[in-house]
PDB file of C-alpha atoms in Angstrom:
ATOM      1  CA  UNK F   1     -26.450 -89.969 -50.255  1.00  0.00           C
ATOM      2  CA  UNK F   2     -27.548 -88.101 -52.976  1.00  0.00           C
ATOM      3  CA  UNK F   3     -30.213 -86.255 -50.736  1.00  0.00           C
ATOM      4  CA  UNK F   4     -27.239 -85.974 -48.243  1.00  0.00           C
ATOM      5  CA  UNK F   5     -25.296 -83.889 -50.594  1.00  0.00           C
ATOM      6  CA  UNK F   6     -28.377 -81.575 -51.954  1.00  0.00           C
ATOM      7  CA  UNK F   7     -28.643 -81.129 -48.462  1.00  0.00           C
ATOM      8  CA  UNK F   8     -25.070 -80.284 -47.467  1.00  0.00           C
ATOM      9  CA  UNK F   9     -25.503 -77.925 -50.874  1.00  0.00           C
ATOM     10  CA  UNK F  10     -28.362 -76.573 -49.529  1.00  0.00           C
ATOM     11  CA  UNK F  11     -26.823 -75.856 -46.075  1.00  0.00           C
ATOM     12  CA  UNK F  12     -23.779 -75.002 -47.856  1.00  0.00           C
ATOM     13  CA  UNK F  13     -25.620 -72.247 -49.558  1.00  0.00           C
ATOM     14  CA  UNK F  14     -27.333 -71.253 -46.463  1.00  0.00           C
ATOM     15  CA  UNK F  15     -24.070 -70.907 -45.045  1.00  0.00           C
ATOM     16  CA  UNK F  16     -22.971 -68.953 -48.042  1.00  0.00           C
ATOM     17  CA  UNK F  17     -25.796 -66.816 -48.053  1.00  0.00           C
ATOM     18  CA  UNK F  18     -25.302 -66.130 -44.497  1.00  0.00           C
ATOM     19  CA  UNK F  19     -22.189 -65.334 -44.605  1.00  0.00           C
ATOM     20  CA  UNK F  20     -22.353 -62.701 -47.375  1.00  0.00           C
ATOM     21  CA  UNK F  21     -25.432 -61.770 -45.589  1.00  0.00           C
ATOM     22  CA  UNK F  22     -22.921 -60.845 -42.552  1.00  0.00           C
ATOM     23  CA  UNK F  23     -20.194 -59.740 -44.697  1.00  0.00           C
ATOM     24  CA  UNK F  24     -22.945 -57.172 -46.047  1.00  0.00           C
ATOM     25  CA  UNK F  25     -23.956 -56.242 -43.447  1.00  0.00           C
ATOM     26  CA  UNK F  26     -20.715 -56.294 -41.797  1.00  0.00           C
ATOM     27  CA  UNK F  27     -19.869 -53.238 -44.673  1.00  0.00           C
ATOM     28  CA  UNK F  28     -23.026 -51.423 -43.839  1.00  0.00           C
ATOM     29  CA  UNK F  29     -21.193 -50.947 -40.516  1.00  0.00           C
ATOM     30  CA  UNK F  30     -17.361 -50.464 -41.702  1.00  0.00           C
ATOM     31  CA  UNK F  31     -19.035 -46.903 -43.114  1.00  0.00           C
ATOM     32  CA  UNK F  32     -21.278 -46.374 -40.251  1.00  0.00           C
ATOM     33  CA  UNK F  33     -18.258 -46.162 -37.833  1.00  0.00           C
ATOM     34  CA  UNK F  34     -16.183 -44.524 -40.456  1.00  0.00           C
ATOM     35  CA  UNK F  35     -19.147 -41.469 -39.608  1.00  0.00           C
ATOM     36  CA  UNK F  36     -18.677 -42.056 -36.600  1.00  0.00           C
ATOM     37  CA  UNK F  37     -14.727 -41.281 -36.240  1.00  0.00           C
ATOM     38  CA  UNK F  38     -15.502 -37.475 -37.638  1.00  0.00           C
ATOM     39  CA  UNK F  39     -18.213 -37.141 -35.148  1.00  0.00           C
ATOM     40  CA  UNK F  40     -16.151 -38.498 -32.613  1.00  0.00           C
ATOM     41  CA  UNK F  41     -13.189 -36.054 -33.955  1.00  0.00           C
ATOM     42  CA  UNK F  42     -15.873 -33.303 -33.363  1.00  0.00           C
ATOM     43  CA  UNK F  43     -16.922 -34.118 -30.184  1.00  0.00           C
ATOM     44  CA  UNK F  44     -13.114 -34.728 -28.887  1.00  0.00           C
ATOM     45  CA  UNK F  45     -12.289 -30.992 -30.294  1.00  0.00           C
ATOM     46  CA  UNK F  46     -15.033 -29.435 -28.234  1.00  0.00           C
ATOM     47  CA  UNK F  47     -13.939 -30.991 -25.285  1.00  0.00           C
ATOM     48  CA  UNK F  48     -10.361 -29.982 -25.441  1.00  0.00           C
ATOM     49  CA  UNK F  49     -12.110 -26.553 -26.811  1.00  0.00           C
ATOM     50  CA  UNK F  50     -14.086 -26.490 -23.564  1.00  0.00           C
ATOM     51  CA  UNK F  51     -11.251 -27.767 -21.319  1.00  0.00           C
ATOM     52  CA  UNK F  52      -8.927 -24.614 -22.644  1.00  0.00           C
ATOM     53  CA  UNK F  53     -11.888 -22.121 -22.069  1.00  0.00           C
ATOM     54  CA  UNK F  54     -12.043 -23.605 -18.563  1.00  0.00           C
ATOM     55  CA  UNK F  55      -8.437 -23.459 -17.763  1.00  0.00           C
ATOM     56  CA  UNK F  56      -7.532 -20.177 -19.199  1.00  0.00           C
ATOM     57  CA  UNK F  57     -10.993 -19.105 -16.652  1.00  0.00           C
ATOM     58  CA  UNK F  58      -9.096 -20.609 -13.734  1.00  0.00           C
ATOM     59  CA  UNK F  59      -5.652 -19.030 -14.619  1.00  0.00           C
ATOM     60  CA  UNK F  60      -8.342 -15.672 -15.285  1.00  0.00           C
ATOM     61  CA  UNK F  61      -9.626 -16.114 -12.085  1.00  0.00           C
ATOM     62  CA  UNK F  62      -6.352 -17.096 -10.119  1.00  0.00           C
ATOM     63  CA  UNK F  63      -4.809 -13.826 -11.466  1.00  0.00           C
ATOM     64  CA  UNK F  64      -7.771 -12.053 -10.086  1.00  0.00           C
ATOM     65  CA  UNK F  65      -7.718 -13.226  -6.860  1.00  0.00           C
ATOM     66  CA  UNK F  66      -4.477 -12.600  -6.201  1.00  0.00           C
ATOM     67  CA  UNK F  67      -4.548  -9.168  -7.399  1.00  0.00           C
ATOM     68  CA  UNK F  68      -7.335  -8.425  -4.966  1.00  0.00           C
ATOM     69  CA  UNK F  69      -5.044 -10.971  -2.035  1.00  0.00           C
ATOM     70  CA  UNK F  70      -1.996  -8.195  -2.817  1.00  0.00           C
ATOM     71  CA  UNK F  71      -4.619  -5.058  -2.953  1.00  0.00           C
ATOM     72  CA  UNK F  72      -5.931  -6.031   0.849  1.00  0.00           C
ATOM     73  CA  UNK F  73      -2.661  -6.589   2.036  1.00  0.00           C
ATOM     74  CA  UNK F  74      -1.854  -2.677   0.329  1.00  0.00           C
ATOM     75  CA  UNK F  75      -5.000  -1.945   2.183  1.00  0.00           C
ATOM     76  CA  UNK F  76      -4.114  -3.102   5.320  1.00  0.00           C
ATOM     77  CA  UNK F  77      -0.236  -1.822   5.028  1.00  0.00           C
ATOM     78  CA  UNK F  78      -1.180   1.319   4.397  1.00  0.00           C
ATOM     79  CA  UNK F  79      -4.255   1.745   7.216  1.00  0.00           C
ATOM     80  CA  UNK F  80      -1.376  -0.017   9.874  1.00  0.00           C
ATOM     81  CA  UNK F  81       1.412   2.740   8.838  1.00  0.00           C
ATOM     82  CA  UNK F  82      -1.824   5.186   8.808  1.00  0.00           C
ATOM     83  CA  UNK F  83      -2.801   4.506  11.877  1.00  0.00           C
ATOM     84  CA  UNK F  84       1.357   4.489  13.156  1.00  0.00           C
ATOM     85  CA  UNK F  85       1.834   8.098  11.834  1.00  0.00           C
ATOM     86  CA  UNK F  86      -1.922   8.850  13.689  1.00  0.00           C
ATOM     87  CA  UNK F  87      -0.254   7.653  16.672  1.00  0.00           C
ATOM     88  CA  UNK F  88       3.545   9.330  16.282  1.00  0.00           C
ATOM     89  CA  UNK F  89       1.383  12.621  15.107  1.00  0.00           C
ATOM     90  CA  UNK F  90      -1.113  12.844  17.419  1.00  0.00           C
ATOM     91  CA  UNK F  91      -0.555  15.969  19.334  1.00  0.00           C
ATOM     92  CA  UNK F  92       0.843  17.998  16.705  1.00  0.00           C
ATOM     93  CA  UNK F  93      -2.586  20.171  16.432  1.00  0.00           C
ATOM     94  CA  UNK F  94      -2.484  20.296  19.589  1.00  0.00           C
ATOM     95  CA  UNK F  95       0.934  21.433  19.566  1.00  0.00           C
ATOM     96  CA  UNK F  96       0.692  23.472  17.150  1.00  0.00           C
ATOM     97  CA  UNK F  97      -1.368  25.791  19.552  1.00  0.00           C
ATOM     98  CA  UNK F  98       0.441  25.282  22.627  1.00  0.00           C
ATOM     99  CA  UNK F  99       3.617  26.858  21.034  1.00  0.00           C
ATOM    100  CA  UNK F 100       1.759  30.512  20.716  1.00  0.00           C
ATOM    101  CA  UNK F 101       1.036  29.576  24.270  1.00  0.00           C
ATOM    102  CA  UNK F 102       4.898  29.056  24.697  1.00  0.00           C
ATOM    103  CA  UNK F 103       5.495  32.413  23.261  1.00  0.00           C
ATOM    104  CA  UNK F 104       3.741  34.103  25.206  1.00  0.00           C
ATOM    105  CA  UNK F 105       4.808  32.864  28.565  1.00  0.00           C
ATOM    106  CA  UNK F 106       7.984  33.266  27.117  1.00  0.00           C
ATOM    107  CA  UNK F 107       7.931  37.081  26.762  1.00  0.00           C
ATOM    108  CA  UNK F 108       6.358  37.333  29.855  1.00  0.00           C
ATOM    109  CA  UNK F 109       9.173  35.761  31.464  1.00  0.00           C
ATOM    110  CA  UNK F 110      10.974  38.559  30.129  1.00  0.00           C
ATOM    111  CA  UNK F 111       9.423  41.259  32.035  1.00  0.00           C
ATOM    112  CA  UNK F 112      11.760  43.239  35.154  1.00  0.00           C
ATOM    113  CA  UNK F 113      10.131  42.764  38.466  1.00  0.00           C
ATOM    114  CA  UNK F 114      10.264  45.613  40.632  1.00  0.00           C
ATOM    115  CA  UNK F 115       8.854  44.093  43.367  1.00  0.00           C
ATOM    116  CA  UNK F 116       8.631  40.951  45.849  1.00  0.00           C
ATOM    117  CA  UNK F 117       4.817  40.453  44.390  1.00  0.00           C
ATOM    118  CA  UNK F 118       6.156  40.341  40.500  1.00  0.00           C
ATOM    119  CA  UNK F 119       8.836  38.380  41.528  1.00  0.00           C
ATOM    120  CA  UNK F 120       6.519  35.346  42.908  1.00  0.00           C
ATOM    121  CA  UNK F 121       4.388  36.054  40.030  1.00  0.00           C
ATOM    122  CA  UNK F 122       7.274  35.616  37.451  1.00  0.00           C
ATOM    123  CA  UNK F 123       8.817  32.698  39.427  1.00  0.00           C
ATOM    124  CA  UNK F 124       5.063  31.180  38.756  1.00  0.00           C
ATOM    125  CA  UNK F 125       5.031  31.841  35.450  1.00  0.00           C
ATOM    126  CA  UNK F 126       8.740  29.879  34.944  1.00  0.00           C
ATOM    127  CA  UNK F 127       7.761  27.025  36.793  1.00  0.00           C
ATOM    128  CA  UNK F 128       4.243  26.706  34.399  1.00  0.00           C
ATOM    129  CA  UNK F 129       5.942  27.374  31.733  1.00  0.00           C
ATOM    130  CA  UNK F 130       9.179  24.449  32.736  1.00  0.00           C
ATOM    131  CA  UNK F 131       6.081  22.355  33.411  1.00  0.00           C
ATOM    132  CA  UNK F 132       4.552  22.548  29.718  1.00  0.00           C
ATOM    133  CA  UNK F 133       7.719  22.242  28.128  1.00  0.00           C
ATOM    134  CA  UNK F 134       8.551  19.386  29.622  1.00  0.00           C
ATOM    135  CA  UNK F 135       5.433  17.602  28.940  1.00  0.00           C
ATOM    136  CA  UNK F 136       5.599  18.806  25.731  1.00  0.00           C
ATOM    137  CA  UNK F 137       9.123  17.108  25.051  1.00  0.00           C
ATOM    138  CA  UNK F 138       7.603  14.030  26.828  1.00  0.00           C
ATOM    139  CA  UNK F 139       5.420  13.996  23.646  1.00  0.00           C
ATOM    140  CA  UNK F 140       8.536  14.543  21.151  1.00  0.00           C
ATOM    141  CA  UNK F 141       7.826  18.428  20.782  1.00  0.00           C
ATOM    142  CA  UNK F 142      11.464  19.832  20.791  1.00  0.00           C
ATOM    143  CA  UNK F 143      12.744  23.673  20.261  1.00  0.00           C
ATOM    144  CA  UNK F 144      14.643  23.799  16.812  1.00  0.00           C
ATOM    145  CA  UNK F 145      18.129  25.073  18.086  1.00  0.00           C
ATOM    146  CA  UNK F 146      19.199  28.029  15.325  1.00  0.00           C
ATOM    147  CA  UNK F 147      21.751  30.778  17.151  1.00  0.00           C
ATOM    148  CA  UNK F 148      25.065  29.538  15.411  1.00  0.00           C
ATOM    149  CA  UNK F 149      23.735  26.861  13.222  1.00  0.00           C
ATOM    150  CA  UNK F 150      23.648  26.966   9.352  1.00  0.00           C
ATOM    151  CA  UNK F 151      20.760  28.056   8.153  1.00  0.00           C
ATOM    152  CA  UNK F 152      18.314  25.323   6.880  1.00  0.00           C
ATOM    153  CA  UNK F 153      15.307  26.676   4.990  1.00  0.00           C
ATOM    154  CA  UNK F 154      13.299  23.597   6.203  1.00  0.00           C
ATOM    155  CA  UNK F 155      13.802  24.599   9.729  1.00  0.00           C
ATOM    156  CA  UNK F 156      14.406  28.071   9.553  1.00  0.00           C
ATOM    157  CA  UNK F 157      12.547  30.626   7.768  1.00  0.00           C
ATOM    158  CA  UNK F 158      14.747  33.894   7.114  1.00  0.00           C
ATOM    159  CA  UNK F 159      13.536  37.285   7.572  1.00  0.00           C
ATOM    160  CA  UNK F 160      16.126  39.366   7.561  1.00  0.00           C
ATOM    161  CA  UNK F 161      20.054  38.989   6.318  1.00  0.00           C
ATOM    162  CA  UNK F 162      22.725  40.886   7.638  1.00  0.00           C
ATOM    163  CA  UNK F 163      26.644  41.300   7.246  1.00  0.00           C
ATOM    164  CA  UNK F 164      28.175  40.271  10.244  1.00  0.00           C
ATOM    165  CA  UNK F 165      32.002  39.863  10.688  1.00  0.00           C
ATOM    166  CA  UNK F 166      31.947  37.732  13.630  1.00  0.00           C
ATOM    167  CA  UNK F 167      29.700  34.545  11.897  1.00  0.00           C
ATOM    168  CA  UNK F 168      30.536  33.053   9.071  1.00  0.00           C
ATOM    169  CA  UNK F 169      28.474  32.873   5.957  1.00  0.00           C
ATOM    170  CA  UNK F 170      25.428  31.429   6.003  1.00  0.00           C
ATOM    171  CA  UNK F 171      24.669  31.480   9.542  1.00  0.00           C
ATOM    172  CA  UNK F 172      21.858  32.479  11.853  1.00  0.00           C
ATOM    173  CA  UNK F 173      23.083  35.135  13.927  1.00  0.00           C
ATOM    174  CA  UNK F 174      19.484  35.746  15.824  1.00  0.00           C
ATOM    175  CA  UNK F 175      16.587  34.086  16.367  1.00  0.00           C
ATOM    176  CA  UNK F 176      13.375  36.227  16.748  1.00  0.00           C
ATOM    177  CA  UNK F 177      10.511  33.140  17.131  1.00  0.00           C
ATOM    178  CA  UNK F 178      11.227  30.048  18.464  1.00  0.00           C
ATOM    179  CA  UNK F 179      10.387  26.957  16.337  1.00  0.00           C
ATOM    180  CA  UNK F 180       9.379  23.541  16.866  1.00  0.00           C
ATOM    181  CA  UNK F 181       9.608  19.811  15.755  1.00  0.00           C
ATOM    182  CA  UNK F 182       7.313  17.186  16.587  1.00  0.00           C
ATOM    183  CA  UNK F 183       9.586  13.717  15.908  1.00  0.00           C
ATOM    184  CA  UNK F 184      10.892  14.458  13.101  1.00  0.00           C
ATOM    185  CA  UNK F 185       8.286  17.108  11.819  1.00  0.00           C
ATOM    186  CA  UNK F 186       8.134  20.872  11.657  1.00  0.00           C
ATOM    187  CA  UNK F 187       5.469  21.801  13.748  1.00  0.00           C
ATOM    188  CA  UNK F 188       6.999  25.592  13.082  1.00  0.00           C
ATOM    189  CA  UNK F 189       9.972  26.906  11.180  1.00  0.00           C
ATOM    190  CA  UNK F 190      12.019  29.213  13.357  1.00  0.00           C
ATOM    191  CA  UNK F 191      12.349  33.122  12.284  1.00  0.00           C
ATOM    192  CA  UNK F 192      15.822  34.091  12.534  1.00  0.00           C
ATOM    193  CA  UNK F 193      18.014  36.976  11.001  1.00  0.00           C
ATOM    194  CA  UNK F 194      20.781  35.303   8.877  1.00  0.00           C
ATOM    195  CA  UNK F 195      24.561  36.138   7.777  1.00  0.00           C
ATOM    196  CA  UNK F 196      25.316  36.794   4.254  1.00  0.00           C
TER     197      UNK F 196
END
């Protein structure tokens, strides 16, 4: 028995040796993972570091791509109301040379025919000149009306004022150039003489 207990003491110390053996070594560890928390700490503030950097990238890049999304559709707004005002416009510079044109058949229009062979030549001249009006007001090219209208200076440009009893103030009494819109755009202001 008594080699029983000297070996139970024996184990018994084993045991106790092992366990402070594991208990040691069990502290060895309690600081190793205590290091390990701050590096840990570390590690999880880069990440959320790196996952801010990335987001505020995305927002960064999300505000850039819809500036350049609302820059095309500018783009493309302003080429389609280009490309309107090409097509409303399009004859004005050709207009704008067709109404010396008008001018001219106009004054000859004017002229007394003393004969049958003016006559026919005048009556040719009219129907030409109905002819390119016409067309021309098939295009939106319209005489600016000014004997007896108040004088605007963006359709009319003055070039002489007189004092005239029988209009009122402000008035165009006589018109000595025709002008001309195209739509709603002065091809050429008319010359008139207005009342003071």
């Amino acid at each position: 028995m008594t080699e029983n207990k000297n070996e139970e003491q024996i184990l018994g110390n084993e045991t106790i040796e092992e366990s402070a053996a594991e208990a040691v070594f069990a502290e060895e560890e309690i600081p190793a993972e205590e290091n390990d928390g701050p590096v840990e700490k570390d590690e999880l503030q880069l990440a959320h570091e790196k996952i801010a950097e990335l987001e505020a990238k995305i927002e960064e890049m999300d505000n850039r791509y819809l500036r350049l999304q609302a820059d095309f559709d500018n783009s493309r707004r302003r080429a389609k109301l280009d490309m309107e005002a090409a097509q409303k416009y399009r004859v004005q510079s050709i207009a704008s040379d067709l109404v010396e044109a008008l001018d001219n058949f106009e004054r000859a229009t004017k002229i007394e025919a003393e004969n049958e062979q003016t006559k026919s030549l005048l009556s040719g001249l009219e129907m030409v000149y109905k002819a390119i009006t016409g067309a021309l007001a098939k295009e939106g090219i319209e005489p600016i009306s000014s004997v007896g209208e108040e004088f605007d200076p963006r359709l009319h440009q003055a070039v002489m004022q007189v004092q005239d009893e029988n209009f009122g103030s402000n008035i165009v009494v006589e018109e000595f150039q025709k002008g001309y819109l195209l739509k709603d755009r002065v091809i050429r202001p008319a010359m008139v003489k207005v009342n003071e």
